[in-house]
PDB file of C-alpha atoms in Angstrom:
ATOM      1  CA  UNK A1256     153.953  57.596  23.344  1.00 96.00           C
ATOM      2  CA  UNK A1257     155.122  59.658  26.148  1.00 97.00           C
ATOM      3  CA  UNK A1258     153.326  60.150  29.181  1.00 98.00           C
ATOM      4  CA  UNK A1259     154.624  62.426  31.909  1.00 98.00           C
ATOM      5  CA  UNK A1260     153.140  61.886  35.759  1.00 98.00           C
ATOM      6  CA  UNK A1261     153.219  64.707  37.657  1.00 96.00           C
ATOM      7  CA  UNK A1262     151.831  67.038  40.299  1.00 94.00           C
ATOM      8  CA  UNK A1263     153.692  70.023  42.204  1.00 87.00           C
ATOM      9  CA  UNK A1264     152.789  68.600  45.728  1.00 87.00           C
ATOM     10  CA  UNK A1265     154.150  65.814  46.900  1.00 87.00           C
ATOM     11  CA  UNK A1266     152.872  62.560  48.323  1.00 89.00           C
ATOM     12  CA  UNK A1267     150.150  61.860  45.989  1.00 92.00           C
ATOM     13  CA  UNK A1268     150.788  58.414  44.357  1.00 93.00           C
ATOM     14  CA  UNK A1269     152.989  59.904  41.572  1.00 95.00           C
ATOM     15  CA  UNK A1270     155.883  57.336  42.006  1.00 95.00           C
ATOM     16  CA  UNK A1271     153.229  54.414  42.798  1.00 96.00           C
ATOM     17  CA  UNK A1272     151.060  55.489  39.740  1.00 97.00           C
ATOM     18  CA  UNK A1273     154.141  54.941  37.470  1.00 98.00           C
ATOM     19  CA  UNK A1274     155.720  51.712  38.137  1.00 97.00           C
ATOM     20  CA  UNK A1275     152.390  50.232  38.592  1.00 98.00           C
ATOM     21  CA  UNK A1276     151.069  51.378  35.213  1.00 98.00           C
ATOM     22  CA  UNK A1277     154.679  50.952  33.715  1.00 98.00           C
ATOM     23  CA  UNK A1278     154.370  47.122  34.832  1.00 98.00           C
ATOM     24  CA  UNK A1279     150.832  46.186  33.772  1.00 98.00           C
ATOM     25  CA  UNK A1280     151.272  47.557  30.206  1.00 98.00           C
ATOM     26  CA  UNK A1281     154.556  45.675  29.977  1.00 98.00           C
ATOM     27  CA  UNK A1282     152.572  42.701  31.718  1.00 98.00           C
ATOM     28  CA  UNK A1283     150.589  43.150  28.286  1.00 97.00           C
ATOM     29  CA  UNK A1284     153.469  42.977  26.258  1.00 97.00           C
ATOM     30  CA  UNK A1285     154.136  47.008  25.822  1.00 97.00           C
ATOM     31  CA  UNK A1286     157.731  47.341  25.623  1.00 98.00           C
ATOM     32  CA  UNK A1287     158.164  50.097  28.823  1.00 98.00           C
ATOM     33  CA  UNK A1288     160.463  52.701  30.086  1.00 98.00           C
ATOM     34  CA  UNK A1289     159.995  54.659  33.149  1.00 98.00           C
ATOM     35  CA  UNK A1290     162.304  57.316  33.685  1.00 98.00           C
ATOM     36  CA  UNK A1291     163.301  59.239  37.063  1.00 98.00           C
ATOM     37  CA  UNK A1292     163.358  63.018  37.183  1.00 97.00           C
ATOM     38  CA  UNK A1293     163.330  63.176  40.886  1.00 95.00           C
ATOM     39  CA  UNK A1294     166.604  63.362  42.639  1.00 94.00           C
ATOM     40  CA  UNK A1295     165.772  61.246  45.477  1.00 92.00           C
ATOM     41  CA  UNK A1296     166.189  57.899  43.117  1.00 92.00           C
ATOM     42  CA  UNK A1297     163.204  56.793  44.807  1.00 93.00           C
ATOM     43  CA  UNK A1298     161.924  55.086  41.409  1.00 95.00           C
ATOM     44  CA  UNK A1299     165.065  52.640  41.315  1.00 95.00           C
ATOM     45  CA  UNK A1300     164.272  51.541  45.067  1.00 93.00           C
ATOM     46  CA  UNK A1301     160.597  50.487  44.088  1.00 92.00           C
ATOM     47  CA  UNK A1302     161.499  48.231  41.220  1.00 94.00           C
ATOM     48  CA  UNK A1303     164.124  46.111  43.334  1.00 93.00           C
ATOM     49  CA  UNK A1304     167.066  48.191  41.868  1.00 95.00           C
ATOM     50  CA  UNK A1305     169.874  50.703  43.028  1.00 93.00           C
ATOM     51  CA  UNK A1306     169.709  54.305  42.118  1.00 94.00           C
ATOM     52  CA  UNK A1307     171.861  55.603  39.367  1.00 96.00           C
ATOM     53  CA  UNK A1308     173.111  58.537  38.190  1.00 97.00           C
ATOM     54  CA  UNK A1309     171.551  57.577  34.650  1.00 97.00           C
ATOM     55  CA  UNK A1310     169.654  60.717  34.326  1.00 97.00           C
ATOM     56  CA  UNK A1311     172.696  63.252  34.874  1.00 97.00           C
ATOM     57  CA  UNK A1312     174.654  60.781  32.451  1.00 97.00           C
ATOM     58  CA  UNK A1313     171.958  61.451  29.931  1.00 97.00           C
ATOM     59  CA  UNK A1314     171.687  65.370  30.161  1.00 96.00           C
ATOM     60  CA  UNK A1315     175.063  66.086  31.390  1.00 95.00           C
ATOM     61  CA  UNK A1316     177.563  63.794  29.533  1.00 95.00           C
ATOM     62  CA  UNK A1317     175.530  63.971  27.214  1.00 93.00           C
ATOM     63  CA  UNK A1318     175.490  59.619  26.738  1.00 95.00           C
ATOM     64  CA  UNK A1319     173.138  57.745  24.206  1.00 96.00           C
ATOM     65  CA  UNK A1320     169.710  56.544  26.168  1.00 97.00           C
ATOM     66  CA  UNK A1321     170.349  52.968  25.153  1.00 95.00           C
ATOM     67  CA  UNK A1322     173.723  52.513  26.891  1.00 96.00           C
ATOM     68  CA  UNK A1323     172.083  54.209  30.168  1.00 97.00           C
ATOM     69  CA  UNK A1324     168.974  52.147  30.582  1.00 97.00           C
ATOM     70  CA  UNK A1325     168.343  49.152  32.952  1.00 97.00           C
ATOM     71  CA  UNK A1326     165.988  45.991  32.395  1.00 98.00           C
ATOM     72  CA  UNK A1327     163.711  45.725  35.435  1.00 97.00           C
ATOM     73  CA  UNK A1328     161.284  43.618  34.156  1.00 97.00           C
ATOM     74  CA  UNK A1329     160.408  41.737  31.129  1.00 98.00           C
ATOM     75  CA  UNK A1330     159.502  44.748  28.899  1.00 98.00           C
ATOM     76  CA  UNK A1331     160.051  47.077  31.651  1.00 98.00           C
ATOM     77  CA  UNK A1332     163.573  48.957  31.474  1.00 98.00           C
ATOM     78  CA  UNK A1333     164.199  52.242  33.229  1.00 98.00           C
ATOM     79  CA  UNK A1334     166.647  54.963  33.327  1.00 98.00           C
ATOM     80  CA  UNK A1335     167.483  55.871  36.799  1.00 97.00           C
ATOM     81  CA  UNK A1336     168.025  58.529  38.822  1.00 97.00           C
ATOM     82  CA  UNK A1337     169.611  59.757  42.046  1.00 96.00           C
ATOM     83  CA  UNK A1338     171.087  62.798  43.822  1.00 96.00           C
ATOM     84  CA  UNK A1339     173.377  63.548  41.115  1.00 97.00           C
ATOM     85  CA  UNK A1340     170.002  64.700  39.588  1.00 96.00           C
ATOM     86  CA  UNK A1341     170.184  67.949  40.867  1.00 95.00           C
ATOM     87  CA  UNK A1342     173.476  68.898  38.828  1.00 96.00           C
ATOM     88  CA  UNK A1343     171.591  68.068  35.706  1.00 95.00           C
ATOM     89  CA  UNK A1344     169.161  70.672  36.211  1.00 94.00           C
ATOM     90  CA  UNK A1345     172.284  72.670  36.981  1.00 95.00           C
ATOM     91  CA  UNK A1346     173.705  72.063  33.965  1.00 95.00           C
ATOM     92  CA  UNK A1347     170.281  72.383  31.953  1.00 94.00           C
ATOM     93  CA  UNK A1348     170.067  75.590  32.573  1.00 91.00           C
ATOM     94  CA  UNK A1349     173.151  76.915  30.891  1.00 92.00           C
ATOM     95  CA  UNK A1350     172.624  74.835  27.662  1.00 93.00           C
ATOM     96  CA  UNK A1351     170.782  76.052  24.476  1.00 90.00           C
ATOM     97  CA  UNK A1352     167.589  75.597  24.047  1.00 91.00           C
ATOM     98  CA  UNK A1353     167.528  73.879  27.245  1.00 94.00           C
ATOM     99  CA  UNK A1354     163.629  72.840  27.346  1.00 94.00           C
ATOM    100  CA  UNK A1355     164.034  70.774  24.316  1.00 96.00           C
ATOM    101  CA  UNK A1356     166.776  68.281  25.894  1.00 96.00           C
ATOM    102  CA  UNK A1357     165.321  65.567  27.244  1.00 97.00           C
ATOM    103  CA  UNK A1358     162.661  65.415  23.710  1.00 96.00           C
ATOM    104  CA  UNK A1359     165.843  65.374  22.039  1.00 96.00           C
ATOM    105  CA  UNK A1360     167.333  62.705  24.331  1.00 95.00           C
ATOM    106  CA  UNK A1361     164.037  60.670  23.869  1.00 96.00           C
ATOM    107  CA  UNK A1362     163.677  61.062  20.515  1.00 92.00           C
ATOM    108  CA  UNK A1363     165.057  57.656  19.299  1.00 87.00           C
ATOM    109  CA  UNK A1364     163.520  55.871  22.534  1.00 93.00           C
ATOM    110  CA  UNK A1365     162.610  52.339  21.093  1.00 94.00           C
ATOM    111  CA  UNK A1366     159.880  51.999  23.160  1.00 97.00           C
ATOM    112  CA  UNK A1367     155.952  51.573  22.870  1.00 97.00           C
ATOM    113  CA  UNK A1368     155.478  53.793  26.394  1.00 98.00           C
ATOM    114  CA  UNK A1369     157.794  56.385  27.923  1.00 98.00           C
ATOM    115  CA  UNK A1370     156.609  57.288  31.430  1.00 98.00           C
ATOM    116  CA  UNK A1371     158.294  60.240  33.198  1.00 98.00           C
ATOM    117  CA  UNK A1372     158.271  60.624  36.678  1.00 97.00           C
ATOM    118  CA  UNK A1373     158.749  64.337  37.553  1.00 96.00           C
ATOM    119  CA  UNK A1374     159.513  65.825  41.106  1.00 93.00           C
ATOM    120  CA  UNK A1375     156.770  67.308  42.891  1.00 90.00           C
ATOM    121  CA  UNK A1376     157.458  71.135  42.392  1.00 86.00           C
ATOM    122  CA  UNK A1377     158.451  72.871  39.295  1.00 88.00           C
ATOM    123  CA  UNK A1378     162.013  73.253  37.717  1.00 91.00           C
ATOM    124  CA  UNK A1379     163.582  72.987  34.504  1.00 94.00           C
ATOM    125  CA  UNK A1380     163.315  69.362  33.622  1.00 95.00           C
ATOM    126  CA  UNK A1381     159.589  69.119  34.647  1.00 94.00           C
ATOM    127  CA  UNK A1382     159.689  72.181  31.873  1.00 95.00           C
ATOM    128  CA  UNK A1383     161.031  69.628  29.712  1.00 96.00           C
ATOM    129  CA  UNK A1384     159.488  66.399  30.258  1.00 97.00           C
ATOM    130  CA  UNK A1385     155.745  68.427  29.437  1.00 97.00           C
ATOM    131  CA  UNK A1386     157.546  69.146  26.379  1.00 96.00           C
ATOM    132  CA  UNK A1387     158.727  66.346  25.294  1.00 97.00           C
ATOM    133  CA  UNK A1388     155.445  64.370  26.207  1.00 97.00           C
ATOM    134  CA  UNK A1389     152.229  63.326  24.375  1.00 97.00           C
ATOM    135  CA  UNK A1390     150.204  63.190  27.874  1.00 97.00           C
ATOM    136  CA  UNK A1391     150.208  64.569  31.590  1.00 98.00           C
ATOM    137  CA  UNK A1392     149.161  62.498  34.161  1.00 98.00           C
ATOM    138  CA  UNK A1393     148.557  64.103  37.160  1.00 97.00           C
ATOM    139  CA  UNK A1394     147.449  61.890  40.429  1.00 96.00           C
ATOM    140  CA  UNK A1395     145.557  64.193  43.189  1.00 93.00           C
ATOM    141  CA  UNK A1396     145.261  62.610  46.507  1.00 89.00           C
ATOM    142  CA  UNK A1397     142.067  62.954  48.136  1.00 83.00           C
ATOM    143  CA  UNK A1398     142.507  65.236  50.282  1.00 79.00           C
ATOM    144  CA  UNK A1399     142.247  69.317  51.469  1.00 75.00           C
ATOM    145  CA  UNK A1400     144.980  70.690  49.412  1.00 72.00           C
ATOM    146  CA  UNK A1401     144.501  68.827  46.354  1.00 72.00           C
ATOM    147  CA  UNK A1402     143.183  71.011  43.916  1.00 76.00           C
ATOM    148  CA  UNK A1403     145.568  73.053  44.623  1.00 84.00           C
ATOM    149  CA  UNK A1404     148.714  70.993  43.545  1.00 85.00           C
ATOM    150  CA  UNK A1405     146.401  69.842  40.635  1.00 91.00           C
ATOM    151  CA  UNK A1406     145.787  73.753  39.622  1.00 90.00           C
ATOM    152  CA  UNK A1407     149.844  74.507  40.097  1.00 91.00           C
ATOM    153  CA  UNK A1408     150.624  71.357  37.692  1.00 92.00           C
ATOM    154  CA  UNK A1409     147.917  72.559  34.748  1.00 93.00           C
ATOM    155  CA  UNK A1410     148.700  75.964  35.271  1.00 93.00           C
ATOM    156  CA  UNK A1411     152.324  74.807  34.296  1.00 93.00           C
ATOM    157  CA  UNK A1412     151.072  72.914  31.134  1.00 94.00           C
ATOM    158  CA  UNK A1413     149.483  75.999  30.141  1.00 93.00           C
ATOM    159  CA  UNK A1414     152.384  78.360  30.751  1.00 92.00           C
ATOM    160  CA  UNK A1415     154.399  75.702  27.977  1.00 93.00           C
ATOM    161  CA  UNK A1416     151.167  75.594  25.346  1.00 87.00           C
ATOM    162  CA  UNK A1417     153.062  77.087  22.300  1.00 88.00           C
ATOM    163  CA  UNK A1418     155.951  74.881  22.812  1.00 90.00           C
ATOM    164  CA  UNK A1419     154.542  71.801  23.719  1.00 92.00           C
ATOM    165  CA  UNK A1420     151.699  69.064  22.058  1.00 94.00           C
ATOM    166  CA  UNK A1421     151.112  67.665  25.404  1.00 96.00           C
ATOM    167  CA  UNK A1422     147.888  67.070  26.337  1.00 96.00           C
ATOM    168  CA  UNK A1423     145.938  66.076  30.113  1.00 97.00           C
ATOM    169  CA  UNK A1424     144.769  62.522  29.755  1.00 97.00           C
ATOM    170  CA  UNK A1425     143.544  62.630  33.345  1.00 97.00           C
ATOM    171  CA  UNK A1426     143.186  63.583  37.149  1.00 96.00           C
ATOM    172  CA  UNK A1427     143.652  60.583  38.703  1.00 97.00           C
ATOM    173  CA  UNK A1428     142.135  60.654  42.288  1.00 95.00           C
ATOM    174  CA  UNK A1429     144.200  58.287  44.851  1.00 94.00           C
ATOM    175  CA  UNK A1430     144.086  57.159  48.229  1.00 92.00           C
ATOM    176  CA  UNK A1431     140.661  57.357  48.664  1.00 90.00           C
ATOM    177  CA  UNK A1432     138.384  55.810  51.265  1.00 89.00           C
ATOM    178  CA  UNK A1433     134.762  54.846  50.613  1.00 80.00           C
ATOM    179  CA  UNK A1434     133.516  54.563  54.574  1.00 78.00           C
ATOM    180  CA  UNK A1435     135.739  58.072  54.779  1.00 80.00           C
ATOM    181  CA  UNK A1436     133.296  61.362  54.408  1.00 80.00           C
ATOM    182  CA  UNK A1437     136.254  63.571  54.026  1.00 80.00           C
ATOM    183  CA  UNK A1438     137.729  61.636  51.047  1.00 83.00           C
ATOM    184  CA  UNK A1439     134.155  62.212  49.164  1.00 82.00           C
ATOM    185  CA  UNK A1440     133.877  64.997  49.922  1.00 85.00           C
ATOM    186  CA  UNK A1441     137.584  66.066  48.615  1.00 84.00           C
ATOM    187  CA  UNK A1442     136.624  63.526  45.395  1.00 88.00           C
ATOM    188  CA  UNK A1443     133.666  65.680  44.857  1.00 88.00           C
ATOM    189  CA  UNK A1444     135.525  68.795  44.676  1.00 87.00           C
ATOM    190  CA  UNK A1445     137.740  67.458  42.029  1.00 88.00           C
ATOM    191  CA  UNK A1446     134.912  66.709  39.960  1.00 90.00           C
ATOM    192  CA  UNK A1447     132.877  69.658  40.366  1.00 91.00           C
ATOM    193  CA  UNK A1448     136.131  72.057  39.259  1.00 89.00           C
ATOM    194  CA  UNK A1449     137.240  69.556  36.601  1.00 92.00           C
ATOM    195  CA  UNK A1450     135.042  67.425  35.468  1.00 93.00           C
ATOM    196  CA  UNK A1451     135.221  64.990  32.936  1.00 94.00           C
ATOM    197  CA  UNK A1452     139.172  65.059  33.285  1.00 95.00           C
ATOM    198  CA  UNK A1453     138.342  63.230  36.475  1.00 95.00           C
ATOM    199  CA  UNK A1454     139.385  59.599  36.072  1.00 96.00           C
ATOM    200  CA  UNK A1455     137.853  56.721  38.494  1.00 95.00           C
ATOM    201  CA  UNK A1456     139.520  56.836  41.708  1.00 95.00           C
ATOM    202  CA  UNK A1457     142.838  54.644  43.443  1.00 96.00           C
ATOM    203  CA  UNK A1458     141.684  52.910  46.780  1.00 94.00           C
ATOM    204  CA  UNK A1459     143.631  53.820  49.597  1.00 93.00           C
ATOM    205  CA  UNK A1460     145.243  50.266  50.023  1.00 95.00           C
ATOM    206  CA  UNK A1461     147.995  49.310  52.642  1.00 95.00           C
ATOM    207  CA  UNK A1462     149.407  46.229  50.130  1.00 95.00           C
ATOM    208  CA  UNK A1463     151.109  49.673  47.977  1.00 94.00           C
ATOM    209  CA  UNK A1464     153.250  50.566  50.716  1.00 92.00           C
ATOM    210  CA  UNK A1465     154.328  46.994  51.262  1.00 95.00           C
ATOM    211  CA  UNK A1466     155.054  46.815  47.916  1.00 93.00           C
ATOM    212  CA  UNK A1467     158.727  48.611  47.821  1.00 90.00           C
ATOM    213  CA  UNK A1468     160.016  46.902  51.015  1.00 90.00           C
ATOM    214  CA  UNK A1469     159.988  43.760  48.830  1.00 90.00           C
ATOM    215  CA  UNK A1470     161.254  45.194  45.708  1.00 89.00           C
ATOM    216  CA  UNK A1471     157.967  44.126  44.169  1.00 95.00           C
ATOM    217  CA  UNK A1472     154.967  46.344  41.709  1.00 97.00           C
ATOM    218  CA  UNK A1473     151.881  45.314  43.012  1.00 98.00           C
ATOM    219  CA  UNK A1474     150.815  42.753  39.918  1.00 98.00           C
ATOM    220  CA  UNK A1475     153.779  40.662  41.375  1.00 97.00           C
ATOM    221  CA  UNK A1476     152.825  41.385  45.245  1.00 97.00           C
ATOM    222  CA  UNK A1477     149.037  41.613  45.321  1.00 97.00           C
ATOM    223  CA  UNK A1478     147.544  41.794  41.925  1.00 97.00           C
ATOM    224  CA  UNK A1479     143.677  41.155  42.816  1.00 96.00           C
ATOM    225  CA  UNK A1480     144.428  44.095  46.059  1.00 96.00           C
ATOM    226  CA  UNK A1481     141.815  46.452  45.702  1.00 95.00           C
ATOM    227  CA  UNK A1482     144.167  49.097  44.432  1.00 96.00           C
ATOM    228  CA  UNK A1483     144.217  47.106  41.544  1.00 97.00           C
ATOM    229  CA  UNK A1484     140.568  45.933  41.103  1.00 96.00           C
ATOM    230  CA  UNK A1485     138.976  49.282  42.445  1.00 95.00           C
ATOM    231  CA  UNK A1486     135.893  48.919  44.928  1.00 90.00           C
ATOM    232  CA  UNK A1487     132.653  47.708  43.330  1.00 85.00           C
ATOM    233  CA  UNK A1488     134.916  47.480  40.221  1.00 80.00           C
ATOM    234  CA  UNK A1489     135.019  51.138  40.072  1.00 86.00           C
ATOM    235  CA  UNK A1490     138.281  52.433  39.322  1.00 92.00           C
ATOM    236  CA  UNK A1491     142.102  50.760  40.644  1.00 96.00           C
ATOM    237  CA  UNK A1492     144.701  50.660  38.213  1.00 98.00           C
ATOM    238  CA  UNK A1493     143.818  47.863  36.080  1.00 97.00           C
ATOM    239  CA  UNK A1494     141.163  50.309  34.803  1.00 97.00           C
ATOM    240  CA  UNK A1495     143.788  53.084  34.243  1.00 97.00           C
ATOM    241  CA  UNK A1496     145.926  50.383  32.390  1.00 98.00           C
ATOM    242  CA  UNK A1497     143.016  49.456  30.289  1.00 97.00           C
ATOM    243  CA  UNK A1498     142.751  53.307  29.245  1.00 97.00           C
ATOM    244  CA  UNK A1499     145.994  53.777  28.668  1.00 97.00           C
ATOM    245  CA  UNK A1500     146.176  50.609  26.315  1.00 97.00           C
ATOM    246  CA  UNK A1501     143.391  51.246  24.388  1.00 96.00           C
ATOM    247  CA  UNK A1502     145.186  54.931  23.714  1.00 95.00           C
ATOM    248  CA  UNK A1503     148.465  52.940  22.136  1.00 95.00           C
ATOM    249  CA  UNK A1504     146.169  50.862  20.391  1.00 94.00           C
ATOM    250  CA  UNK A1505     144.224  53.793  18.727  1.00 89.00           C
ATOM    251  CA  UNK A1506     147.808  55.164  18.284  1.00 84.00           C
ATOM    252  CA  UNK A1507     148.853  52.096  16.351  1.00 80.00           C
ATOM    253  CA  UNK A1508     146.280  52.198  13.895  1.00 74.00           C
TER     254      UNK A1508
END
């Protein structure tokens, strides 16, 4: 299964969102790959690693996914990315059916979950990882402007319908604050414009931005942090890795 996580503005929780639900599925023994599609590498930092030019090796060069991938964790590899990024997408757009090359790259991916962690704005490989995924992910922080980046990021999914299978599992709201009126408020509006695709919210938790400093996820750092556990046990990402298992599970069957 391949899930892309993505929204058009940035600063939402997208990179957070996928190592930390990359890590508890492969804490359940899902074997994992998270793959970068922003140039800035920032994926690599978060996991402990260096940034790599894997992605540009993959499109470019044209290399086999298996000799590009790195093992983070146990179960958890992940094909990296850095500022040679940005000549991929070069290159992508002067190749044949250029929206089909990272599916085709992924095709053979020996994996139980592929997360892709797009850029936040749109270009030719967030084109391609909506078509070569199952699922789009998109975290919306709680704030002014989100249903606006939300809007951009479904509009985009739309715009790809007759090529793609890809489907919205979920808005997932983060950084929210319960003693904060502005955050409900902002949560509210997400609901009321899109309703049921509204997952149960991320608290805003300070132990997430520790987390990279240490080259930790946050099961290894803080795993009972109420980003994890949610508030009232309402929400946090062990709830969002529950979901997502009991998806592959249904898929397995």
């Amino acid at each position: 299964m391949i899930v892309t996580v993505a929204n058009q503005k940035g600063g939402v929780g997208k990179t957070t969102t996928v190592i930390t639900l990359a890590h508890g599925l492969a804490l359940q023994g899902y074997r994992t790959l998270v793959v970068d599609l922003d140039p800035q590498g920032d994926l690599a930092y978060a996991l402990g690693l260096e940034p790599q030019p894997g992605l540009k090796r993959l499109i470019s060069d044209g290399e086999p996914l298996a000799r590009l991938v790195q093992p983070a964790r146990e179960n958890l590899d992940i094909l990296p990315g850095d500022r040679m990024t940005d000549k991929a997408k070069r290159d992508l757009i002067s190749m044949n059916l250029r929206e089909y090359v990272l599916a085709d790259a992924l095709q053979d991916a020996d994996y139980a979950l592929v997360l892709l962690d797009c850029a936040p704005s749109l270009d030719v490989l967030h084109v391609n990882a909506l078509i070569a995924s199952d699922w789009l992910l998109v975290p919306a922080q709680c704030e002014q402007l989100a249903n606006r980046g939300v809007h951009k990021t479904l509009e985009t999914l739309v715009a790809v319908r007759r090529v793609s299978h890809c489907q919205v599992f979920g808005i997932l709201p983060t950084f929210y604050e319960r003693v904060t009126s502005e955050t409900h408020l902002q949560l509210g509006q997400l609901v009321d414009t899109f309703g049921k695709l509204i997952l149960p919210p991320i608290p805003k938790d300070v132990r997430l931005k520790e987390c990279p400093s240490y080259g930790k996820t946050i099961w290894e750092y803080a795993p009972t942090t109420r980003a994890v556990v949610g508030i009232d046990s309402i929400g946090g990402y062990a709830y969002l890795v529950s979901q997502v298992q009991a998806l592959l599970e249904k898929e397995e069957q």
